[in-house]
Short mmCIF file of C-alpha atoms in Angstrom, two decimals:
data_model
loop_
_atom_site.label_atom_id
_atom_site.label_comp_id
_atom_site.label_asym_id
_atom_site.label_seq_id
_atom_site.Cartn_x
_atom_site.Cartn_y
_atom_site.Cartn_z
CA MET A 735 -3.90 32.44 12.71
CA THR A 736 -6.17 30.63 10.67
CA SER A 737 -9.82 29.30 10.80
CA LEU A 738 -11.62 26.72 9.31
CA GLU A 739 -15.24 28.27 8.11
CA ILE A 740 -18.00 25.69 6.40
CA GLU A 741 -20.16 27.15 3.87
CA ASN A 742 -23.35 25.19 3.37
CA VAL A 743 -21.70 22.27 3.72
CA TYR A 744 -24.52 19.78 1.96
CA ALA A 745 -22.11 16.17 2.12
CA ALA A 746 -23.59 12.10 2.00
CA TYR A 747 -21.43 9.36 3.90
CA ASP A 748 -24.12 6.45 3.80
CA LYS A 749 -28.01 6.66 4.47
CA ALA A 750 -27.96 7.83 7.78
CA ASP A 751 -24.67 10.46 7.98
CA VAL A 752 -25.64 13.01 5.55
CA LEU A 753 -25.28 16.67 6.21
CA GLU A 754 -27.96 19.31 4.59
CA GLY A 755 -26.98 22.84 4.52
CA VAL A 756 -24.04 23.39 7.90
CA THR A 757 -22.63 26.30 8.46
CA LEU A 758 -20.15 26.40 10.87
CA THR A 759 -17.07 28.23 11.62
CA VAL A 760 -13.69 26.95 14.04
CA ALA A 761 -11.74 29.84 14.84
CA PRO A 762 -8.40 30.05 15.29
CA GLY A 763 -6.18 28.93 18.67
CA ARG A 764 -9.57 27.85 20.64
CA ILE A 765 -11.59 24.70 20.72
CA THR A 766 -14.62 24.83 19.27
CA CYS A 767 -16.76 20.99 19.69
CA LEU A 768 -19.55 19.73 17.22
CA LEU A 769 -21.79 17.42 19.99
CA GLY A 770 -24.53 15.19 17.88
CA SER A 771 -25.49 11.73 18.60
CA ASN A 772 -24.93 9.25 15.44
CA GLY A 773 -26.52 9.89 12.54
CA SER A 774 -26.56 13.27 13.25
CA GLY A 775 -23.57 13.96 10.60
CA LYS A 776 -20.95 13.98 12.70
CA THR A 777 -17.88 12.03 11.36
CA THR A 778 -19.46 12.55 7.17
CA LEU A 779 -18.58 16.14 8.63
CA ILE A 780 -15.33 15.37 9.45
CA ARG A 781 -14.55 13.26 5.71
CA ALA A 782 -15.94 16.36 3.81
CA ILE A 783 -13.30 18.57 5.96
CA LEU A 784 -10.83 16.03 5.31
CA GLY A 785 -11.68 15.61 1.03
CA LEU A 786 -12.64 11.83 1.83
CA THR A 787 -15.81 12.59 0.70
CA PRO A 788 -16.07 15.34 -1.48
CA PRO A 789 -19.40 17.53 -0.74
CA ARG A 790 -21.96 17.69 -2.69
CA ALA A 791 -22.44 21.56 -2.29
CA GLY A 792 -20.74 23.71 -0.40
CA THR A 793 -17.46 25.10 0.42
CA ILE A 794 -14.53 24.75 3.55
CA ARG A 795 -11.76 27.05 3.08
CA PHE A 796 -9.20 27.23 5.38
CA GLY A 797 -7.18 30.60 6.38
CA GLY A 798 -8.90 31.88 2.93
CA ALA A 799 -7.52 28.88 0.88
CA THR A 800 -10.23 26.59 -0.77
CA LEU A 801 -10.17 23.08 0.57
CA SER A 802 -13.32 21.78 -0.98
CA GLY A 803 -12.67 20.14 -3.88
CA LEU A 804 -9.40 18.91 -2.36
CA PRO A 805 -7.92 15.68 -2.42
CA THR A 806 -6.97 14.43 0.74
CA HIS A 807 -3.41 15.00 1.14
CA LYS A 808 -3.84 18.79 0.03
CA VAL A 809 -5.85 19.08 2.87
CA ILE A 810 -3.31 17.53 4.99
CA ALA A 811 -0.66 20.01 3.29
CA ALA A 812 -2.43 22.55 4.58
CA GLY A 813 -1.76 22.24 8.07
CA ILE A 814 -4.36 19.82 8.78
CA ALA A 815 -4.11 16.70 11.12
CA CYS A 816 -7.10 14.25 11.74
CA ILE A 817 -6.87 12.42 15.56
CA PRO A 818 -9.39 9.55 13.91
CA GLU A 819 -12.73 7.61 15.37
CA GLY A 820 -11.38 4.48 16.15
CA ARG A 821 -8.53 6.05 16.87
CA LYS A 822 -7.31 3.73 14.11
CA VAL A 823 -3.42 3.18 14.73
CA PHE A 824 -2.12 0.78 11.88
CA THR A 825 -1.87 -1.91 13.88
CA LYS A 826 1.07 -3.72 12.13
CA LEU A 827 3.70 -1.03 12.29
CA THR A 828 5.51 -0.34 15.25
CA VAL A 829 4.81 2.85 17.78
CA GLU A 830 7.68 4.34 15.75
CA GLU A 831 6.45 3.62 12.48
CA ASN A 832 3.02 5.19 13.47
CA LEU A 833 4.67 8.59 14.39
CA ARG A 834 6.64 9.24 11.73
CA LEU A 835 3.78 8.56 9.28
CA GLY A 836 2.03 11.46 10.96
CA ALA A 837 4.89 13.48 9.17
CA TYR A 838 4.64 11.58 6.30
CA GLN A 839 5.04 15.43 4.78
CA GLU A 840 7.47 17.20 6.40
CA ALA A 841 10.48 16.74 4.54
CA SER A 842 12.86 17.87 7.29
CA ALA A 843 14.50 14.54 9.17
CA ALA A 844 15.69 16.98 11.98
CA ALA A 845 12.47 18.26 12.02
CA VAL A 846 10.91 14.27 12.40
CA ALA A 847 14.18 13.83 14.99
CA GLU A 848 12.45 16.89 17.29
CA ARG A 849 8.86 15.96 16.95
CA LEU A 850 8.71 12.50 17.14
CA GLY A 851 11.02 13.02 21.45
CA ARG A 852 8.50 15.71 21.56
CA ALA A 853 5.68 13.11 21.55
CA TYR A 854 8.25 10.62 23.60
CA GLU A 855 7.83 13.37 26.21
CA ILE A 856 4.13 13.22 26.29
CA PHE A 857 4.12 9.39 26.48
CA PRO A 858 6.52 8.59 27.79
CA GLN A 859 5.61 5.35 27.49
CA LEU A 860 5.36 4.85 23.84
CA ALA A 861 8.74 5.86 24.41
CA GLU A 862 9.86 2.24 26.09
CA ARG A 863 7.33 1.11 23.93
CA ARG A 864 9.14 2.22 20.31
CA ALA A 865 9.72 -0.64 18.70
CA GLN A 866 6.68 -2.60 19.06
CA LEU A 867 3.51 -3.71 17.12
CA ALA A 868 1.01 0.12 17.85
CA GLY A 869 -1.73 -3.38 17.11
CA THR A 870 -0.34 -5.07 19.92
CA MET A 871 -0.94 -2.24 23.24
CA SER A 872 -4.20 -1.69 24.76
CA GLY A 873 -6.66 0.44 23.97
CA GLY A 874 -5.31 3.00 26.31
CA GLU A 875 -1.83 3.27 24.30
CA GLN A 876 -3.59 2.97 20.93
CA ALA A 877 -5.03 6.21 21.89
CA MET A 878 -2.04 7.72 23.40
CA VAL A 879 -0.20 6.95 19.53
CA SER A 880 -3.05 7.74 17.51
CA ILE A 881 -3.26 11.65 19.95
CA GLY A 882 1.26 11.54 18.91
CA ARG A 883 0.93 10.88 14.74
CA GLY A 884 -1.88 13.52 15.10
CA LEU A 885 0.87 16.31 16.21
CA MET A 886 3.68 14.93 14.62
CA SER A 887 2.77 17.04 10.93
CA ALA A 888 3.18 20.56 13.56
CA PRO A 889 -0.79 20.68 12.32
CA LYS A 890 -2.44 24.50 12.47
CA LEU A 891 -5.36 22.59 13.30
CA LEU A 892 -6.40 19.22 15.00
CA LEU A 893 -9.78 17.44 14.10
CA ILE A 894 -10.54 14.84 16.98
CA ASP A 895 -13.09 12.57 16.21
CA GLU A 896 -14.26 11.31 19.24
CA PRO A 897 -11.61 10.76 21.20
CA SER A 898 -13.83 9.12 24.78
CA LEU A 899 -15.02 5.94 22.36
CA GLY A 900 -14.38 2.95 24.06
CA LEU A 901 -11.97 4.40 26.61
CA SER A 902 -12.66 4.23 30.08
CA PRO A 903 -13.86 6.76 32.93
CA ARG A 904 -10.20 7.92 33.57
CA LEU A 905 -8.72 7.63 30.42
CA VAL A 906 -11.53 9.75 29.30
CA LYS A 907 -10.56 11.98 31.92
CA GLU A 908 -6.97 11.94 30.45
CA ASN A 909 -7.34 12.66 27.22
CA PHE A 910 -9.61 16.10 27.90
CA SER A 911 -6.76 17.51 29.88
CA ILE A 912 -4.18 15.86 26.32
CA ILE A 913 -6.24 17.74 24.38
CA ARG A 914 -6.89 20.94 26.22
CA ARG A 915 -2.91 21.36 27.04
CA ILE A 916 -2.49 20.81 22.88
CA ASN A 917 -4.91 23.57 22.02
CA GLU A 918 -3.29 25.85 24.91
CA GLN A 919 0.22 24.94 22.69
CA GLY A 920 -1.80 27.52 20.37
CA ILE A 921 -3.08 24.38 18.42
CA THR A 922 -6.37 25.13 16.87
CA VAL A 923 -8.00 22.76 17.47
CA PHE A 924 -12.41 21.06 16.30
CA LEU A 925 -13.15 18.44 18.63
CA VAL A 926 -15.56 15.95 18.00
CA GLU A 927 -18.39 14.61 20.60
CA GLN A 928 -20.77 12.56 22.12
CA ASN A 929 -19.39 12.80 25.60
CA VAL A 930 -21.35 16.31 26.32
CA HIS A 931 -21.14 17.17 29.61
CA GLN A 932 -16.43 16.29 29.55
CA THR A 933 -16.56 18.33 26.03
CA LEU A 934 -18.30 22.00 27.30
CA ALA A 935 -16.00 21.29 30.18
CA ILE A 936 -12.76 22.26 27.80
CA ALA A 937 -14.36 23.90 25.15
CA HIS A 938 -15.23 27.60 23.97
CA TYR A 939 -17.47 27.18 21.66
CA GLY A 940 -19.82 25.02 20.27
CA TYR A 941 -22.66 23.82 18.35
CA VAL A 942 -24.74 21.21 17.72
CA LEU A 943 -25.42 19.18 15.29
CA SER A 944 -29.00 16.82 14.14
CA GLN A 945 -29.68 15.38 11.37
CA GLY A 946 -27.44 17.05 9.57
CA ARG A 947 -28.59 20.62 10.96
CA VAL A 948 -27.19 23.16 12.94
CA VAL A 949 -29.26 23.29 15.66
CA ALA A 950 -27.78 25.37 18.18
CA SER A 951 -24.61 27.32 19.29
CA GLY A 952 -22.50 29.58 21.95
CA SER A 953 -20.53 29.37 23.69
CA ALA A 954 -19.63 26.47 25.61
CA GLU A 955 -20.82 28.14 29.00
CA ALA A 956 -24.53 28.57 27.48
CA LEU A 957 -24.85 25.36 26.16
CA ALA A 958 -24.32 23.53 28.88
CA ARG A 959 -27.69 25.25 30.57
CA ASP A 960 -29.84 25.05 26.40
CA ALA A 961 -32.28 22.79 25.88
CA ALA A 962 -31.51 22.53 22.34
CA VAL A 963 -28.37 20.13 23.30
CA GLN A 964 -30.90 18.25 25.10
CA ARG A 965 -33.71 18.14 23.22
CA ALA A 966 -30.74 16.91 20.06
CA TYR A 967 -30.05 14.42 22.19
CA PHE A 968 -32.99 12.62 24.33
CA GLY A 969 -35.55 13.90 21.92
CA MET B 404 21.30 -40.74 -10.35
CA ASP B 405 24.27 -39.25 -10.43
CA ALA B 406 25.76 -36.40 -7.74
CA GLY B 407 26.11 -34.19 -11.03
CA LEU B 408 22.63 -34.92 -13.15
CA LEU B 409 21.25 -33.45 -9.24
CA ALA B 410 23.39 -31.10 -9.28
CA GLN B 411 22.12 -29.48 -12.48
CA PHE B 412 18.27 -30.01 -11.30
CA VAL B 413 18.97 -27.59 -7.98
CA ALA B 414 20.80 -24.93 -9.89
CA ASN B 415 17.70 -25.06 -12.12
CA GLY B 416 14.99 -24.84 -9.79
CA LEU B 417 16.81 -22.18 -7.53
CA MET B 418 16.61 -20.35 -10.74
CA LEU B 419 13.61 -21.31 -11.88
CA GLY B 420 11.89 -19.68 -8.23
CA MET B 421 13.83 -16.45 -8.01
CA MET B 422 11.76 -15.45 -11.56
CA TYR B 423 9.00 -17.06 -9.81
CA ALA B 424 9.08 -14.90 -6.89
CA LEU B 425 10.21 -11.90 -9.08
CA VAL B 426 6.36 -12.11 -10.98
CA ALA B 427 5.02 -13.35 -7.31
CA VAL B 428 5.99 -10.49 -5.62
CA GLY B 429 4.50 -7.75 -8.22
CA PHE B 430 0.81 -9.52 -7.86
CA THR B 431 1.26 -9.51 -4.26
CA LEU B 432 2.08 -5.75 -3.97
CA PHE B 433 -0.62 -4.98 -6.15
CA PHE B 434 -2.55 -6.84 -3.87
CA GLY B 435 -1.64 -5.39 -1.19
CA VAL B 436 -1.97 -1.80 -2.15
CA LEU B 437 -5.66 -2.24 -4.06
CA ASP B 438 -6.58 -5.51 -3.08
CA VAL B 439 -6.32 -5.66 -6.71
CA ILE B 440 -5.57 -8.55 -9.24
CA LYS B 441 -3.90 -8.40 -12.07
CA PHE B 442 -3.53 -10.40 -14.41
CA SER B 443 -1.97 -8.66 -16.84
CA HIS B 444 1.44 -8.66 -15.55
CA GLY B 445 1.91 -12.41 -17.36
CA ASP B 446 1.49 -10.55 -20.39
CA VAL B 447 3.96 -7.60 -19.31
CA LEU B 448 7.34 -10.22 -18.36
CA THR B 449 6.14 -10.18 -21.97
CA VAL B 450 6.63 -7.14 -23.59
CA GLY B 451 9.93 -6.93 -20.48
CA ALA B 452 11.65 -9.73 -22.06
CA PHE B 453 10.44 -8.09 -26.12
CA THR B 454 11.57 -4.01 -25.13
CA GLY B 455 14.94 -6.23 -24.10
CA TYR B 456 15.33 -8.03 -27.22
CA SER B 457 14.54 -4.91 -28.96
CA THR B 458 16.84 -3.51 -27.20
CA TYR B 459 19.54 -5.62 -27.87
CA LEU B 460 18.83 -5.03 -32.20
CA GLY B 461 18.69 -1.55 -31.39
CA LEU B 462 21.88 -1.55 -29.69
CA LYS B 463 24.13 -4.11 -32.80
CA LEU B 464 22.18 -1.61 -35.49
CA LEU B 465 24.10 1.80 -33.30
CA GLY B 466 26.93 -0.89 -33.89
CA VAL B 467 27.95 -0.78 -29.52
CA ALA B 468 29.85 -4.83 -29.12
CA ASN B 469 30.13 -4.83 -25.48
CA PRO B 470 28.41 -7.05 -23.87
CA TRP B 471 28.90 -5.89 -20.76
CA LEU B 472 26.65 -2.23 -21.61
CA GLN B 473 24.69 -4.28 -24.05
CA VAL B 474 23.14 -6.49 -20.78
CA ALA B 475 23.25 -2.86 -18.66
CA ALA B 476 21.25 -1.53 -21.53
CA VAL B 477 18.68 -4.57 -22.23
CA VAL B 478 18.45 -4.50 -18.69
CA ILE B 479 17.63 -0.46 -17.96
CA VAL B 480 15.79 -0.12 -21.00
CA ALA B 481 13.04 -3.15 -20.29
CA CYS B 482 12.79 -2.15 -16.39
CA ALA B 483 11.93 1.25 -16.81
CA ALA B 484 9.16 0.57 -20.44
CA MET B 485 8.27 -2.02 -18.11
CA ALA B 486 7.63 1.07 -14.58
CA LEU B 487 5.99 2.70 -17.44
CA LEU B 488 3.87 0.11 -18.79
CA GLY B 489 2.92 -0.78 -14.75
CA ALA B 490 1.34 2.77 -14.05
CA LEU B 491 0.57 3.70 -17.28
CA ILE B 492 -2.26 0.53 -16.30
CA ALA B 493 -2.42 1.65 -13.10
CA LYS B 494 -3.46 4.40 -13.85
CA TYR B 495 -5.95 3.93 -16.82
CA ILE B 496 -7.10 0.71 -16.44
CA VAL B 497 -6.44 -0.34 -12.77
CA MET B 498 -7.36 2.78 -10.51
CA PRO B 499 -10.40 3.77 -12.67
CA LEU B 500 -12.14 0.60 -11.89
CA LYS B 501 -11.66 0.88 -7.93
CA GLY B 502 -14.67 0.19 -6.67
CA ALA B 503 -15.71 -1.86 -8.36
CA PRO B 504 -16.54 -5.27 -7.82
CA ALA B 505 -13.01 -7.63 -7.54
CA LEU B 506 -14.33 -10.29 -10.10
CA ASN B 507 -14.69 -7.65 -13.28
CA VAL B 508 -11.03 -5.89 -12.67
CA LEU B 509 -9.61 -9.41 -12.84
CA LEU B 510 -11.77 -9.97 -15.58
CA ILE B 511 -10.26 -7.02 -17.37
CA THR B 512 -6.65 -7.35 -16.38
CA LEU B 513 -7.71 -10.31 -18.36
CA MET B 514 -8.96 -8.52 -21.24
CA LEU B 515 -5.74 -6.82 -21.32
CA GLY B 516 -3.38 -8.92 -21.04
CA THR B 517 -4.28 -11.60 -24.04
CA VAL B 518 -4.16 -7.98 -25.68
CA LEU B 519 -0.68 -7.49 -24.87
CA ARG B 520 -0.38 -10.81 -25.57
CA GLU B 521 -1.99 -10.70 -29.58
CA SER B 522 -0.22 -6.94 -29.98
CA VAL B 523 3.08 -9.04 -29.22
CA ARG B 524 2.57 -11.65 -31.72
CA LEU B 525 0.67 -9.86 -34.30
CA PHE B 526 2.14 -6.85 -33.96
CA TYR B 527 6.48 -7.16 -33.46
CA PRO B 528 8.21 -8.48 -36.40
CA ASP B 529 7.98 -11.91 -36.92
CA GLY B 530 5.86 -12.15 -33.26
CA ALA B 531 4.48 -15.41 -34.42
CA ASN B 532 7.58 -17.30 -33.70
CA PRO B 533 9.82 -18.08 -31.61
CA LYS B 534 12.78 -15.94 -31.10
CA ARG B 535 16.51 -16.71 -30.04
CA PHE B 536 18.18 -14.15 -27.15
CA PRO B 537 21.70 -13.24 -27.61
CA ARG B 538 24.08 -14.92 -25.34
CA LEU B 539 25.31 -12.10 -23.15
CA LEU B 540 27.29 -12.57 -20.19
CA PRO B 541 30.16 -14.71 -20.07
CA THR B 542 30.31 -18.22 -20.33
CA ASP B 543 32.90 -19.48 -18.71
CA ALA B 544 32.26 -22.84 -16.35
CA VAL B 545 33.68 -24.14 -13.91
CA ALA B 546 33.23 -28.65 -14.08
CA LEU B 547 32.07 -29.63 -10.53
CA GLY B 548 32.69 -33.54 -11.10
CA SER B 549 30.12 -34.45 -14.11
CA PHE B 550 27.89 -31.20 -13.17
CA ASN B 551 29.49 -27.66 -15.13
CA LEU B 552 28.71 -23.73 -13.48
CA ARG B 553 28.15 -22.00 -15.80
CA LEU B 554 28.77 -18.01 -14.47
CA ASP B 555 26.19 -16.30 -16.56
CA SER B 556 23.61 -18.47 -14.42
CA VAL B 557 25.26 -17.98 -11.06
CA LEU B 558 25.51 -13.77 -12.06
CA LEU B 559 21.50 -14.00 -13.25
CA PHE B 560 21.36 -15.75 -10.19
CA LEU B 561 22.86 -12.99 -8.00
CA GLY B 562 20.97 -10.17 -10.08
CA GLY B 563 17.46 -11.28 -9.02
CA LEU B 564 19.27 -12.49 -5.85
CA ALA B 565 19.75 -8.39 -5.60
CA VAL B 566 15.91 -7.12 -7.05
CA ILE B 567 15.05 -9.00 -4.73
CA VAL B 568 17.07 -7.67 -1.77
CA ALA B 569 15.79 -3.75 -3.11
CA ILE B 570 12.38 -4.32 -2.34
CA HIS B 571 13.17 -6.24 0.56
CA VAL B 572 15.76 -3.00 2.00
CA LEU B 573 12.71 -0.34 -0.16
CA ILE B 574 9.43 -1.60 1.62
CA ASN B 575 11.39 -2.66 5.09
CA ARG B 576 13.54 0.51 5.37
CA THR B 577 12.34 4.10 3.27
CA LYS B 578 10.07 6.46 3.58
CA LEU B 579 8.28 5.12 0.31
CA GLY B 580 7.65 1.64 1.77
CA LEU B 581 6.65 2.96 4.80
CA ALA B 582 3.61 4.47 2.78
CA ILE B 583 3.53 1.69 0.61
CA ARG B 584 2.51 -0.87 4.04
CA ALA B 585 0.68 2.06 5.37
CA VAL B 586 -1.49 1.73 2.18
CA ALA B 587 -1.81 -1.51 2.07
CA GLN B 588 -2.81 -1.37 5.81
CA ASP B 589 -5.63 1.18 6.13
CA GLU B 590 -6.00 2.86 2.90
CA GLU B 591 -7.56 6.01 4.63
CA THR B 592 -6.15 5.93 7.97
CA ALA B 593 -2.92 6.44 5.54
CA LYS B 594 -4.50 8.89 3.01
CA THR B 595 -4.77 11.73 6.50
CA MET B 596 -2.04 11.41 6.94
CA GLY B 597 -0.74 13.19 4.12
CA ILE B 598 0.63 10.16 1.85
CA ASN B 599 -0.46 10.92 -2.21
CA PHE B 600 -2.30 7.91 -2.43
CA THR B 601 -2.27 7.78 -6.25
CA LEU B 602 0.82 8.72 -6.41
CA VAL B 603 1.68 5.17 -4.21
CA VAL B 604 -0.51 2.99 -6.24
CA LEU B 605 1.26 3.59 -9.29
CA VAL B 606 4.50 3.77 -8.04
CA THR B 607 3.88 0.27 -6.37
CA PHE B 608 2.33 -0.96 -10.06
CA ALA B 609 6.04 0.32 -11.55
CA ILE B 610 7.78 -1.47 -9.14
CA GLY B 611 6.71 -4.75 -9.69
CA SER B 612 6.29 -4.17 -13.95
CA ALA B 613 9.79 -3.63 -13.53
CA ALA B 614 9.85 -6.80 -11.87
CA ALA B 615 8.71 -8.74 -13.53
CA ALA B 616 10.60 -7.40 -16.66
CA PHE B 617 13.81 -8.34 -14.51
CA ALA B 618 12.44 -11.65 -14.79
CA GLY B 619 11.23 -11.44 -18.67
CA VAL B 620 14.87 -10.27 -19.08
CA MET B 621 15.95 -13.28 -17.12
CA ASN B 622 14.62 -16.30 -18.71
CA GLY B 623 16.15 -15.00 -21.71
CA LEU B 624 19.44 -14.95 -21.11
CA TYR B 625 19.26 -18.33 -19.44
CA TYR B 626 16.74 -20.78 -22.25
CA ASN B 627 18.27 -17.76 -24.57
CA GLU B 628 14.92 -17.76 -26.65
CA ILE B 629 11.20 -16.02 -25.58
CA ASN B 630 8.76 -15.88 -27.07
CA PHE B 631 4.50 -14.58 -26.41
CA GLY B 632 3.79 -16.67 -25.01
CA MET B 633 6.41 -16.97 -22.54
CA GLY B 634 4.52 -14.26 -19.61
CA LEU B 635 1.15 -15.81 -19.99
CA TRP B 636 3.32 -19.52 -18.11
CA LEU B 637 5.01 -17.13 -15.57
CA GLY B 638 2.90 -14.94 -14.97
CA VAL B 639 1.03 -18.30 -13.89
CA ILE B 640 3.05 -19.90 -11.61
CA GLY B 641 4.22 -16.91 -10.52
CA PHE B 642 0.54 -15.72 -9.35
CA SER B 643 0.19 -19.83 -8.31
CA ALA B 644 3.73 -18.79 -5.73
CA ALA B 645 1.82 -15.93 -4.48
CA ILE B 646 -0.39 -17.61 -3.49
CA VAL B 647 0.38 -20.64 -1.80
CA GLY B 648 3.19 -18.17 0.58
CA GLY B 649 0.46 -16.11 1.64
CA LEU B 650 -0.86 -13.94 -0.75
CA GLY B 651 -0.39 -10.09 0.65
CA ASN B 652 2.55 -11.32 2.30
CA ILE B 653 6.37 -10.56 0.17
CA TYR B 654 8.44 -13.65 2.01
CA GLY B 655 5.15 -15.08 1.03
CA ALA B 656 5.07 -14.55 -2.17
CA ILE B 657 9.25 -15.21 -2.58
CA LEU B 658 9.03 -18.94 -0.08
CA GLY B 659 5.99 -19.59 -2.85
CA GLY B 660 8.00 -18.94 -5.52
CA PHE B 661 11.30 -21.24 -4.36
CA LEU B 662 8.27 -23.83 -2.88
CA PHE B 663 6.82 -24.07 -6.65
CA ALA B 664 10.55 -24.91 -8.62
CA ALA B 665 11.18 -27.32 -6.11
CA LEU B 666 7.92 -28.82 -5.95
CA GLN B 667 8.71 -29.02 -10.01
CA THR B 668 12.59 -30.63 -9.54
CA VAL B 669 11.20 -32.68 -7.62
CA GLY B 670 8.76 -33.61 -10.15
CA ALA B 671 11.71 -33.96 -12.58
CA VAL B 672 13.44 -35.72 -10.92
CA ALA B 673 11.28 -38.55 -8.64
CA LEU B 674 8.74 -39.14 -11.41
CA PRO B 675 9.10 -41.70 -14.06
CA PHE B 676 9.62 -40.22 -17.79
CA ALA B 677 10.82 -37.40 -16.52
CA SER B 678 9.73 -33.80 -16.93
CA ALA B 679 6.63 -34.79 -19.01
CA TYR B 680 4.60 -34.86 -15.15
CA LYS B 681 6.85 -31.61 -14.06
CA ASP B 682 3.93 -29.05 -13.81
CA VAL B 683 1.44 -31.81 -13.26
CA PHE B 684 2.48 -32.81 -9.91
CA ALA B 685 3.56 -29.08 -8.71
CA PHE B 686 -0.49 -27.77 -9.36
CA ALA B 687 -1.21 -31.09 -7.92
CA ALA B 688 0.89 -30.31 -4.66
CA VAL B 689 -0.12 -26.70 -4.09
CA ILE B 690 -3.83 -28.03 -4.58
CA ALA B 691 -2.90 -30.02 -1.90
CA ILE B 692 -0.98 -27.11 0.21
CA MET B 693 -4.04 -24.27 -0.70
CA ALA B 694 -6.41 -27.57 0.67
CA TRP B 695 -4.21 -27.48 4.09
CA ARG B 696 -3.52 -23.55 4.66
CA PRO B 697 -6.71 -22.28 2.19
CA THR B 698 -4.78 -18.35 3.10
CA GLY B 699 -1.49 -19.84 2.01
CA LEU B 700 1.98 -20.90 3.90
CA ILE B 701 2.59 -17.32 5.42
CA ALA B 702 -1.01 -15.79 6.60
CA GLU B 703 -2.55 -12.36 5.64
CA ARG B 704 -2.77 -11.80 9.94
CA THR B 705 -5.95 -9.48 10.23
CA SER B 706 -5.67 -7.00 7.98
CA GLU B 707 -1.51 -7.15 7.19
CA ARG B 708 -0.65 -6.49 3.46
CA VAL B 709 2.79 -6.29 1.45
#
């Protein structure tokens, strides 16, 4: 089991979303969440981990190997996958092509076929629509494609960025229960969210980010009672 | 006009259409993966044709006389060398300009095209004068009334068709093609799928440039003449074809290539004073089409590329 260690990271994606010395650890096998309002630096942190916005200073390590400075495809090769904010399905590719892209680095056709089967087991609706263009599907179905795609590489660590964004309360609930099941199968989850209550309900541990700094951390139960969490959002 | 002459025009139009389509596919692929217009593309075609010609001269020196062997070597060396040149241009000139305004890329590749073209003129032995490209393919002809269908034309057309089909299969049926389509749609998300973005861009530029080299050799074998300016003209037409078809869509590029050739042919057949006005007619028609459909015939739907 490997943990993700972020140490004193400084990075800037755009002017509003800046990291100023973030240190946190995503423990193996658990759901760690990062809470924060818009512009607190959440998106920049995900981008820094993925190598899309290389950090200006600080290090990011995964299971002892340094990720900071690597190009994105090598970060993915280390066993990390991402379910991006806004789902980001390839709208002009079919459902199955989207899923296959999730397993792009898997050389074994048998492994890809097996994982495709598993994704269709989790989301039977996708199996019926495997040849449909992803862009013609509803938001909820696109979320399924995005989650299924994130699982296709059989990652050790799954980064999930704002899964509740733009979904109905019912779908949000469904998605969160799927995230919990993914974690129960042994995949480490780093969940970035604004939705405090539902996130803390499934997470084991959490950090609160405000203006680019970690302002609170603790077990999910402790954070749920913590006034700093309230302040980070409303004050 | 008699049927034989008309058939001759149509056959010539099809051959030109194939060459234009091969060039246009390159423009559209480059635009797909990198959102750039690479104006040195036509001059890469010229360098490809001269590389093919040099290969032929080298084989003659070595005493290789079998024309089939010569054709195979000319095509393979020209395509491989231009694939490498295309990838080098992408790596050292186009990729470093990523994030720069599109106009800068356009300007710099325009300059690069001039450098390539003038280098052929100045440094290739007697490069300022046209070269006689050898007839390497069998010229047996079947007489169909007053129209002679020559075997070399048929073979050239089939060769071009094979290249287009190969590119279609590569883009739509292979893992590399899937990666190219993913990068064309959403570069960052493609990266997070584990796709090596730089590699995909280099390979795409290699494929497009090899297709241009094929068009250059095809042009040489068909007209039996090459010159340092040939690619400039083919590049302008290929670019127009890609735009008319809908930049970013390979089927649009192919359609645009054949459409442009058809316009030229109609211009040559239907207008008085024959061929003198065929290009004026074709480009005027292109302007009219662009006014009617500003995004091209097969418009790029929202974010579709390639």
